[in-house]
């Protein structure tokens, strides 16, 4: 990867460019350490609260699980200290808090919701989630340390786009259908949800496309009646995005992923161009497409009907959504306390699919509105860090990449939280860092890892614009 | 060398816009959390569908239910596993109290007050802290306005016939009896050992014993509906108590022609050529006078006045109620009538008019209480470890002036006690007490006996009890329903308190 900088040739030979395996100069990260200690303290209190509620005796609920998780956090922190990176110090603690809440929640739910066998040993819900959480923290920290150049993302945007479309097609052909949705792709022993990875690829592609064509999209107009539009050929990717979003709806029957992709696309398009007209056209296209899809697919129509009035079928289609609202109602302002809520009926939690689709409702019951608002606040902190990293980045590509990655987390959290709270129809996207599931945790870890890498003040400068690029052509024309 | 950021606008401002939009979106989420967690929380967290309510029901003893004299109507017993189930005093109260069954859920007051009986309800502020205490549940005992004695008398008066009796105190709206027959044995439904067989038998029975006829049965009212017409006519000012119609005596012989339909009467030998007023027309239950009054009043006012007394919507009551209607509203005439024929027929309770017995009791109560209708209610007090909360009477508003109400009162007295009224409505009189009432014989069309109705109250000059009696397909109202009403009002006024 670092070879790229050398090949660009035009930039002066870097004097002290840090290398992956270069000399290590440890650099303390006090802010991160302080925040991580706060997280550890909070989680310990949570664990005591959970243990006390479940057993009636004061004590940590699962000292080993919490210990392993905190050790992983300490390891990630230590690795960054040793690597001497000047990366963002707030992202990791924020994510660690959400992941810790996820661990406490999964420990608290019936463990047989998920049983996975690895090497002859079976693991329950919390154990599997802990494995993924540790993996996610490792991935985020590792990416934050070793990614020193963005050219592998920047140069091959169309390749990445092709990979993304390929994944989508693969899901269509080989995906397994669960509850009317085709979200899961299973190849051999490995199964995962491609849309989680797709969202990262989407941002990689969009950042590349928009950073190259920003100027054109901003400055040139085509008049279509009263509308002032950018040059029509440059709208092609927008139409392609629209088609892909609808394709996701068709292939995966998943309105949530489509909403996420298109939302990120429109937000990034606006950030790059500042043109409201483009966003409005995009919205109209999306609404038209969704309406058509709702007419075509029973599954989507049902979701929308449930959203409009779940109480019309409280024991059938509306059951899950209504039970989630009941959970918020039981929680009230202060919550029932960890382990104090979620009354079980016949040994089952009150909300079906609570660990993947309704963790916010579960936390809403146990931590109350106060807890929900705090969780929403942490997501906003993550988004704010990402946007800051984006605005401070060295060039448009990195800016848009960081902004896009931050928006992926923010918009995804919004979509599923809104589904839990009946603000939007319920969709199958996960609550980042909290929902159970490896694909989701790992993909979001990649997002955080890339944000950490992009925040590094000591990283390689971006490559110079290539001669013959659209940018060059444009500026030459402007000069003439 | 031109850098890309040199020519394109900076990303800062647009990024801030996006950040602001996302913040607003998250603020909406926080607002929604507040809406469900605070605003809607009391209603949701106490609903019988709530998981905590269901979970608690198996272990926490439910509150008892007592009648107005303190007789225990519903209590708990433990099965061999130590899990609790309900036992009820008698089948006569099953349609009111309903049942709480592990398998078949809840019905009746057991459903409405499930959260209170389970002990989950309270006010949201104390609830916010109650959950930190050791005693999470505070089951409440319910005290009802119902009299078990009177309820039993009502059920045995109906006997083997299908029907309903509603008795209430017009001054407060307290429901004294709310009987529906046939009854069923709710204890057998609540007992896990007998529940399944009992439920299947009840569900498959053609007599529909699970249907609380007093509140959920909808019946053609026949002539008892004339009181609604009178209320609307006087209330809207369309008629006075002295209003007579010159065409009425002539029409008695051949019927009144309304748009090609003849409204007929059966009383012309008795009244001859006299032009009847409110009192006279009510005494002989004159269909023609009431048709003309209905047409004079107009469909809009008729539906409006009925609506004020509860028609057109579920009643504000402790039990679910069926919606009573004056018309099905399919027409384009004012009020939703198809034409004047429907309006004329509705004015004496035929056409598309359907009512619940409870609704008709409210109509009588409006007259009895001088035009002010009190909200009917059953549960008068909730008492638990945290103290006792009493529920007081509540007005549904003034339906018509006291003067107009007394005019109708007088007409209803005449219908029971007048020389001709006595002939049509025998047996409704409470001896020694001025009694007011109106019988109804609801034709169902085709073959089959009509529904037998009576609504009334006593004493007429100081009403203390209102009654509505319905007996399904039992014949003339004056012959079947009226004597039942007389007996029960007598029992309440003389035998009760």
Short mmCIF file of N, CA and C in Angstrom, two decimals, chain A residues 214-215 218-219 267 270-272 274 311 323 325-326 328-336 340 343-345 350 369 372-373 376 379-380 383 387 391 396 399-400 403 407 410-411 413-414 417-418 421-423 464 471 475, chain B residues 1-15 17-19 22-23 25-26 28-30 32-38 40-47 49-55 58 128-129 131-132 136:
data_model
loop_
_atom_site.label_atom_id
_atom_site.label_comp_id
_atom_site.label_asym_id
_atom_site.label_seq_id
_atom_site.Cartn_x
_atom_site.Cartn_y
_atom_site.Cartn_z
N UNK A 214 -17.51 16.42 -8.23
CA UNK A 214 -18.14 17.47 -7.44
C UNK A 214 -18.28 18.76 -8.22
N UNK A 215 -17.16 19.22 -8.74
CA UNK A 215 -17.14 20.53 -9.38
C UNK A 215 -18.16 20.59 -10.50
N UNK A 218 -21.66 20.71 -9.25
CA UNK A 218 -22.01 21.98 -8.61
C UNK A 218 -22.19 23.07 -9.65
N UNK A 219 -21.28 23.10 -10.63
CA UNK A 219 -21.17 24.33 -11.41
C UNK A 219 -21.94 24.32 -12.71
N UNK A 267 -27.70 12.02 1.36
CA UNK A 267 -27.02 12.90 2.32
C UNK A 267 -25.62 13.25 1.80
N UNK A 270 -25.82 15.61 -1.13
CA UNK A 270 -26.05 16.99 -0.70
C UNK A 270 -24.77 17.58 -0.10
N UNK A 271 -24.10 16.80 0.75
CA UNK A 271 -22.87 17.30 1.36
C UNK A 271 -21.86 17.69 0.29
N UNK A 272 -21.79 16.90 -0.78
CA UNK A 272 -20.79 17.15 -1.81
C UNK A 272 -21.17 18.31 -2.71
N UNK A 274 -24.27 20.45 -2.29
CA UNK A 274 -25.09 21.51 -1.75
C UNK A 274 -26.34 21.77 -2.56
N UNK A 311 -52.37 -1.83 15.88
CA UNK A 311 -53.38 -2.28 16.83
C UNK A 311 -54.57 -2.93 16.14
N UNK A 323 -45.73 -5.13 21.03
CA UNK A 323 -45.01 -5.56 22.23
C UNK A 323 -43.81 -4.66 22.49
N UNK A 325 -43.72 -1.46 21.79
CA UNK A 325 -44.25 -0.22 22.37
C UNK A 325 -44.61 -0.45 23.84
N UNK A 326 -45.14 -1.64 24.14
CA UNK A 326 -45.42 -1.98 25.53
C UNK A 326 -44.13 -1.94 26.36
N UNK A 328 -41.46 -0.07 25.87
CA UNK A 328 -41.13 1.33 26.17
C UNK A 328 -42.04 1.85 27.27
N UNK A 329 -43.32 1.45 27.20
CA UNK A 329 -44.30 1.94 28.18
C UNK A 329 -43.96 1.43 29.57
N UNK A 330 -43.57 0.14 29.66
CA UNK A 330 -43.23 -0.41 30.98
C UNK A 330 -41.99 0.28 31.53
N UNK A 331 -41.06 0.59 30.62
CA UNK A 331 -39.82 1.21 31.06
C UNK A 331 -40.05 2.61 31.62
N UNK A 332 -40.90 3.35 30.95
CA UNK A 332 -41.16 4.71 31.41
C UNK A 332 -39.91 5.56 31.39
N UNK A 333 -39.87 6.51 32.29
CA UNK A 333 -38.78 7.48 32.29
C UNK A 333 -37.46 6.86 32.75
N UNK A 334 -37.52 6.09 33.83
CA UNK A 334 -36.28 5.62 34.46
C UNK A 334 -35.95 4.18 34.15
N UNK A 335 -36.90 3.44 33.61
CA UNK A 335 -36.62 2.04 33.28
C UNK A 335 -36.82 1.12 34.45
N UNK A 336 -36.88 -0.18 34.16
CA UNK A 336 -37.09 -1.18 35.20
C UNK A 336 -35.77 -1.62 35.80
N UNK A 340 -34.57 -6.24 35.24
CA UNK A 340 -35.83 -6.07 35.95
C UNK A 340 -37.05 -6.07 35.05
N UNK A 343 -40.64 -9.10 30.99
CA UNK A 343 -41.28 -10.26 31.60
C UNK A 343 -41.40 -11.39 30.57
N UNK A 344 -41.06 -12.58 31.01
CA UNK A 344 -41.10 -13.71 30.08
C UNK A 344 -42.45 -14.40 30.17
N UNK A 345 -42.96 -14.80 29.03
CA UNK A 345 -44.20 -15.57 29.01
C UNK A 345 -43.85 -16.94 28.48
N UNK A 350 -40.81 -11.09 25.72
CA UNK A 350 -42.11 -10.63 25.22
C UNK A 350 -42.09 -10.23 23.74
N UNK A 369 -36.46 5.90 29.25
CA UNK A 369 -36.27 6.93 28.23
C UNK A 369 -34.91 7.59 28.42
N UNK A 372 -32.54 5.45 26.65
CA UNK A 372 -32.69 5.54 25.19
C UNK A 372 -32.07 6.83 24.68
N UNK A 373 -32.34 7.92 25.37
CA UNK A 373 -31.80 9.21 24.92
C UNK A 373 -30.27 9.18 25.01
N UNK A 376 -29.02 7.18 22.04
CA UNK A 376 -29.12 8.00 20.83
C UNK A 376 -28.01 9.04 20.83
N UNK A 379 -24.75 7.65 19.63
CA UNK A 379 -24.69 7.57 18.17
C UNK A 379 -24.36 8.94 17.56
N UNK A 380 -24.98 9.98 18.12
CA UNK A 380 -24.69 11.31 17.59
C UNK A 380 -23.24 11.69 17.83
N UNK A 383 -21.33 10.03 15.11
CA UNK A 383 -21.54 10.75 13.86
C UNK A 383 -20.74 12.06 13.87
N UNK A 387 -18.00 13.17 11.16
CA UNK A 387 -18.14 14.36 10.31
C UNK A 387 -16.96 15.30 10.52
N UNK A 391 -14.50 16.72 7.69
CA UNK A 391 -14.28 18.12 7.33
C UNK A 391 -12.80 18.49 7.46
N UNK A 396 -10.90 16.07 -0.81
CA UNK A 396 -12.31 15.75 -0.96
C UNK A 396 -12.61 14.28 -0.79
N UNK A 399 -12.53 13.38 2.80
CA UNK A 399 -13.65 14.03 3.46
C UNK A 399 -14.93 13.25 3.23
N UNK A 400 -15.21 13.01 1.96
CA UNK A 400 -16.49 12.37 1.65
C UNK A 400 -16.52 10.94 2.17
N UNK A 403 -17.25 11.32 5.92
CA UNK A 403 -18.63 11.78 6.13
C UNK A 403 -19.60 10.64 5.83
N UNK A 407 -22.19 8.80 8.34
CA UNK A 407 -23.62 8.82 8.07
C UNK A 407 -24.21 7.42 8.03
N UNK A 410 -25.01 6.66 11.56
CA UNK A 410 -26.09 7.50 12.07
C UNK A 410 -27.42 7.15 11.45
N UNK A 411 -27.44 7.00 10.12
CA UNK A 411 -28.71 6.76 9.44
C UNK A 411 -29.23 5.36 9.76
N UNK A 413 -28.69 3.64 12.51
CA UNK A 413 -29.22 3.67 13.88
C UNK A 413 -30.59 4.33 13.88
N UNK A 414 -30.71 5.41 13.08
CA UNK A 414 -32.01 6.10 13.03
C UNK A 414 -33.10 5.18 12.49
N UNK A 417 -34.02 2.42 15.04
CA UNK A 417 -34.61 3.01 16.24
C UNK A 417 -36.01 3.54 15.91
N UNK A 418 -36.13 4.15 14.73
CA UNK A 418 -37.44 4.67 14.30
C UNK A 418 -38.42 3.52 14.11
N UNK A 421 -39.68 2.48 17.47
CA UNK A 421 -40.54 3.48 18.12
C UNK A 421 -41.75 3.83 17.27
N UNK A 422 -41.98 3.07 16.21
CA UNK A 422 -43.11 3.29 15.30
C UNK A 422 -43.08 4.67 14.65
N UNK A 423 -41.88 5.21 14.43
CA UNK A 423 -41.75 6.45 13.68
C UNK A 423 -41.67 6.12 12.19
N UNK A 464 -1.70 13.05 -5.60
CA UNK A 464 -2.10 14.21 -6.39
C UNK A 464 -3.11 13.78 -7.44
N UNK A 471 -11.08 16.35 -13.42
CA UNK A 471 -10.81 17.60 -12.72
C UNK A 471 -9.87 18.48 -13.54
N UNK A 475 -10.60 22.20 -15.08
CA UNK A 475 -9.88 23.42 -14.69
C UNK A 475 -9.19 24.01 -15.92
N UNK B 1 -0.40 25.04 -8.72
CA UNK B 1 -1.16 23.78 -8.75
C UNK B 1 -2.49 23.96 -8.04
N UNK B 2 -3.53 23.61 -8.75
CA UNK B 2 -4.86 23.77 -8.17
C UNK B 2 -5.23 22.55 -7.34
N UNK B 3 -5.57 22.78 -6.12
CA UNK B 3 -6.11 21.67 -5.31
C UNK B 3 -7.60 21.60 -5.52
N UNK B 4 -8.17 20.44 -5.40
CA UNK B 4 -9.61 20.29 -5.63
C UNK B 4 -10.42 21.21 -4.74
N UNK B 5 -9.96 21.42 -3.50
CA UNK B 5 -10.76 22.24 -2.60
C UNK B 5 -10.68 23.70 -3.00
N UNK B 6 -9.77 24.03 -3.90
CA UNK B 6 -9.64 25.42 -4.28
C UNK B 6 -10.84 25.92 -5.06
N UNK B 7 -11.42 25.08 -5.90
CA UNK B 7 -12.49 25.55 -6.77
C UNK B 7 -13.87 25.14 -6.28
N UNK B 8 -13.98 23.92 -5.73
CA UNK B 8 -15.29 23.48 -5.27
C UNK B 8 -15.60 24.17 -3.96
N UNK B 9 -16.88 24.37 -3.70
CA UNK B 9 -17.23 24.98 -2.41
C UNK B 9 -16.77 24.08 -1.28
N UNK B 10 -16.43 24.65 -0.13
CA UNK B 10 -15.98 23.83 0.99
C UNK B 10 -17.10 22.90 1.47
N UNK B 11 -16.71 21.79 2.06
CA UNK B 11 -17.70 20.80 2.49
C UNK B 11 -18.31 21.14 3.85
N UNK B 12 -17.66 22.05 4.56
CA UNK B 12 -18.10 22.35 5.93
C UNK B 12 -19.58 22.70 6.06
N UNK B 13 -20.04 23.74 5.35
CA UNK B 13 -21.44 24.16 5.55
C UNK B 13 -22.44 23.06 5.21
N UNK B 14 -22.27 22.39 4.08
CA UNK B 14 -23.24 21.35 3.73
C UNK B 14 -23.20 20.22 4.75
N UNK B 15 -22.00 19.91 5.26
CA UNK B 15 -21.90 18.86 6.26
C UNK B 15 -22.66 19.25 7.52
N UNK B 17 -25.26 21.17 7.60
CA UNK B 17 -26.69 20.99 7.30
C UNK B 17 -27.11 19.54 7.52
N UNK B 18 -26.31 18.63 6.97
CA UNK B 18 -26.63 17.21 7.12
C UNK B 18 -26.66 16.82 8.60
N UNK B 19 -25.66 17.34 9.35
CA UNK B 19 -25.59 17.02 10.78
C UNK B 19 -26.82 17.54 11.51
N UNK B 22 -29.82 15.33 10.75
CA UNK B 22 -29.75 14.08 11.49
C UNK B 22 -30.06 14.32 12.98
N UNK B 23 -29.60 15.45 13.50
CA UNK B 23 -29.90 15.76 14.90
C UNK B 23 -31.40 15.93 15.11
N UNK B 25 -33.68 14.54 13.32
CA UNK B 25 -34.27 13.20 13.22
C UNK B 25 -34.12 12.46 14.55
N UNK B 26 -32.96 12.59 15.18
CA UNK B 26 -32.76 11.91 16.45
C UNK B 26 -33.61 12.54 17.55
N UNK B 28 -36.53 13.68 17.05
CA UNK B 28 -37.85 13.09 16.84
C UNK B 28 -37.92 11.73 17.55
N UNK B 29 -36.83 10.96 17.45
CA UNK B 29 -36.81 9.65 18.12
C UNK B 29 -36.94 9.81 19.63
N UNK B 30 -36.21 10.79 20.16
CA UNK B 30 -36.31 11.01 21.61
C UNK B 30 -37.73 11.39 21.98
N UNK B 32 -40.41 10.50 20.34
CA UNK B 32 -41.24 9.30 20.24
C UNK B 32 -41.06 8.43 21.48
N UNK B 33 -39.82 8.33 21.97
CA UNK B 33 -39.59 7.54 23.19
C UNK B 33 -40.38 8.13 24.35
N UNK B 34 -40.41 9.45 24.43
CA UNK B 34 -41.19 10.11 25.47
C UNK B 34 -42.67 9.86 25.29
N UNK B 35 -43.12 9.86 24.04
CA UNK B 35 -44.55 9.63 23.78
C UNK B 35 -44.97 8.25 24.26
N UNK B 36 -44.22 7.22 23.87
CA UNK B 36 -44.62 5.86 24.25
C UNK B 36 -44.31 5.59 25.71
N UNK B 37 -43.22 6.16 26.20
CA UNK B 37 -42.78 5.83 27.55
C UNK B 37 -43.45 6.65 28.65
N UNK B 38 -44.04 7.79 28.27
CA UNK B 38 -44.68 8.61 29.30
C UNK B 38 -46.15 8.86 28.96
N UNK B 40 -48.26 7.64 26.54
CA UNK B 40 -49.12 6.48 26.32
C UNK B 40 -48.87 5.37 27.32
N UNK B 41 -47.86 5.57 28.20
CA UNK B 41 -47.44 4.47 29.07
C UNK B 41 -48.54 3.93 29.98
N UNK B 42 -49.31 4.80 30.67
CA UNK B 42 -50.30 4.24 31.61
C UNK B 42 -51.26 3.29 30.91
N UNK B 43 -51.71 3.69 29.73
CA UNK B 43 -52.68 2.88 29.00
C UNK B 43 -52.05 1.57 28.52
N UNK B 44 -50.82 1.66 27.97
CA UNK B 44 -50.19 0.46 27.42
C UNK B 44 -49.76 -0.50 28.52
N UNK B 45 -49.15 0.04 29.57
CA UNK B 45 -48.58 -0.84 30.58
C UNK B 45 -49.65 -1.53 31.41
N UNK B 46 -50.90 -1.07 31.32
CA UNK B 46 -51.97 -1.71 32.08
C UNK B 46 -52.87 -2.55 31.19
N UNK B 47 -52.60 -2.53 29.92
CA UNK B 47 -53.46 -3.26 29.00
C UNK B 47 -53.34 -4.76 29.28
N UNK B 49 -53.07 -6.96 27.29
CA UNK B 49 -52.14 -7.56 26.34
C UNK B 49 -50.69 -7.37 26.78
N UNK B 50 -50.48 -6.59 27.83
CA UNK B 50 -49.11 -6.31 28.24
C UNK B 50 -48.48 -7.56 28.84
N UNK B 51 -47.24 -7.79 28.44
CA UNK B 51 -46.56 -9.01 28.87
C UNK B 51 -46.41 -9.08 30.39
N UNK B 52 -46.16 -7.93 31.01
CA UNK B 52 -45.98 -7.94 32.48
C UNK B 52 -47.30 -8.28 33.16
N UNK B 53 -48.40 -7.77 32.61
CA UNK B 53 -49.71 -8.06 33.18
C UNK B 53 -49.99 -9.56 33.07
N UNK B 54 -49.67 -10.12 31.91
CA UNK B 54 -49.91 -11.55 31.71
C UNK B 54 -49.04 -12.38 32.65
N UNK B 55 -47.75 -11.97 32.74
CA UNK B 55 -46.81 -12.76 33.55
C UNK B 55 -47.21 -12.73 35.03
N UNK B 58 -50.27 -15.03 36.94
CA UNK B 58 -50.21 -16.42 37.38
C UNK B 58 -49.77 -16.57 38.82
N UNK B 128 -43.35 5.21 38.95
CA UNK B 128 -41.96 5.37 38.55
C UNK B 128 -41.02 4.93 39.67
N UNK B 129 -41.48 5.04 40.91
CA UNK B 129 -40.62 4.66 42.02
C UNK B 129 -41.05 3.34 42.67
N UNK B 131 -41.52 0.59 41.42
CA UNK B 131 -40.83 -0.59 40.92
C UNK B 131 -39.50 -0.83 41.61
N UNK B 132 -39.03 0.17 42.35
CA UNK B 132 -37.79 -0.05 43.10
C UNK B 132 -38.05 -0.69 44.45
N UNK B 136 -43.81 -5.26 44.44
CA UNK B 136 -44.03 -4.68 43.13
C UNK B 136 -45.50 -4.54 42.80
#
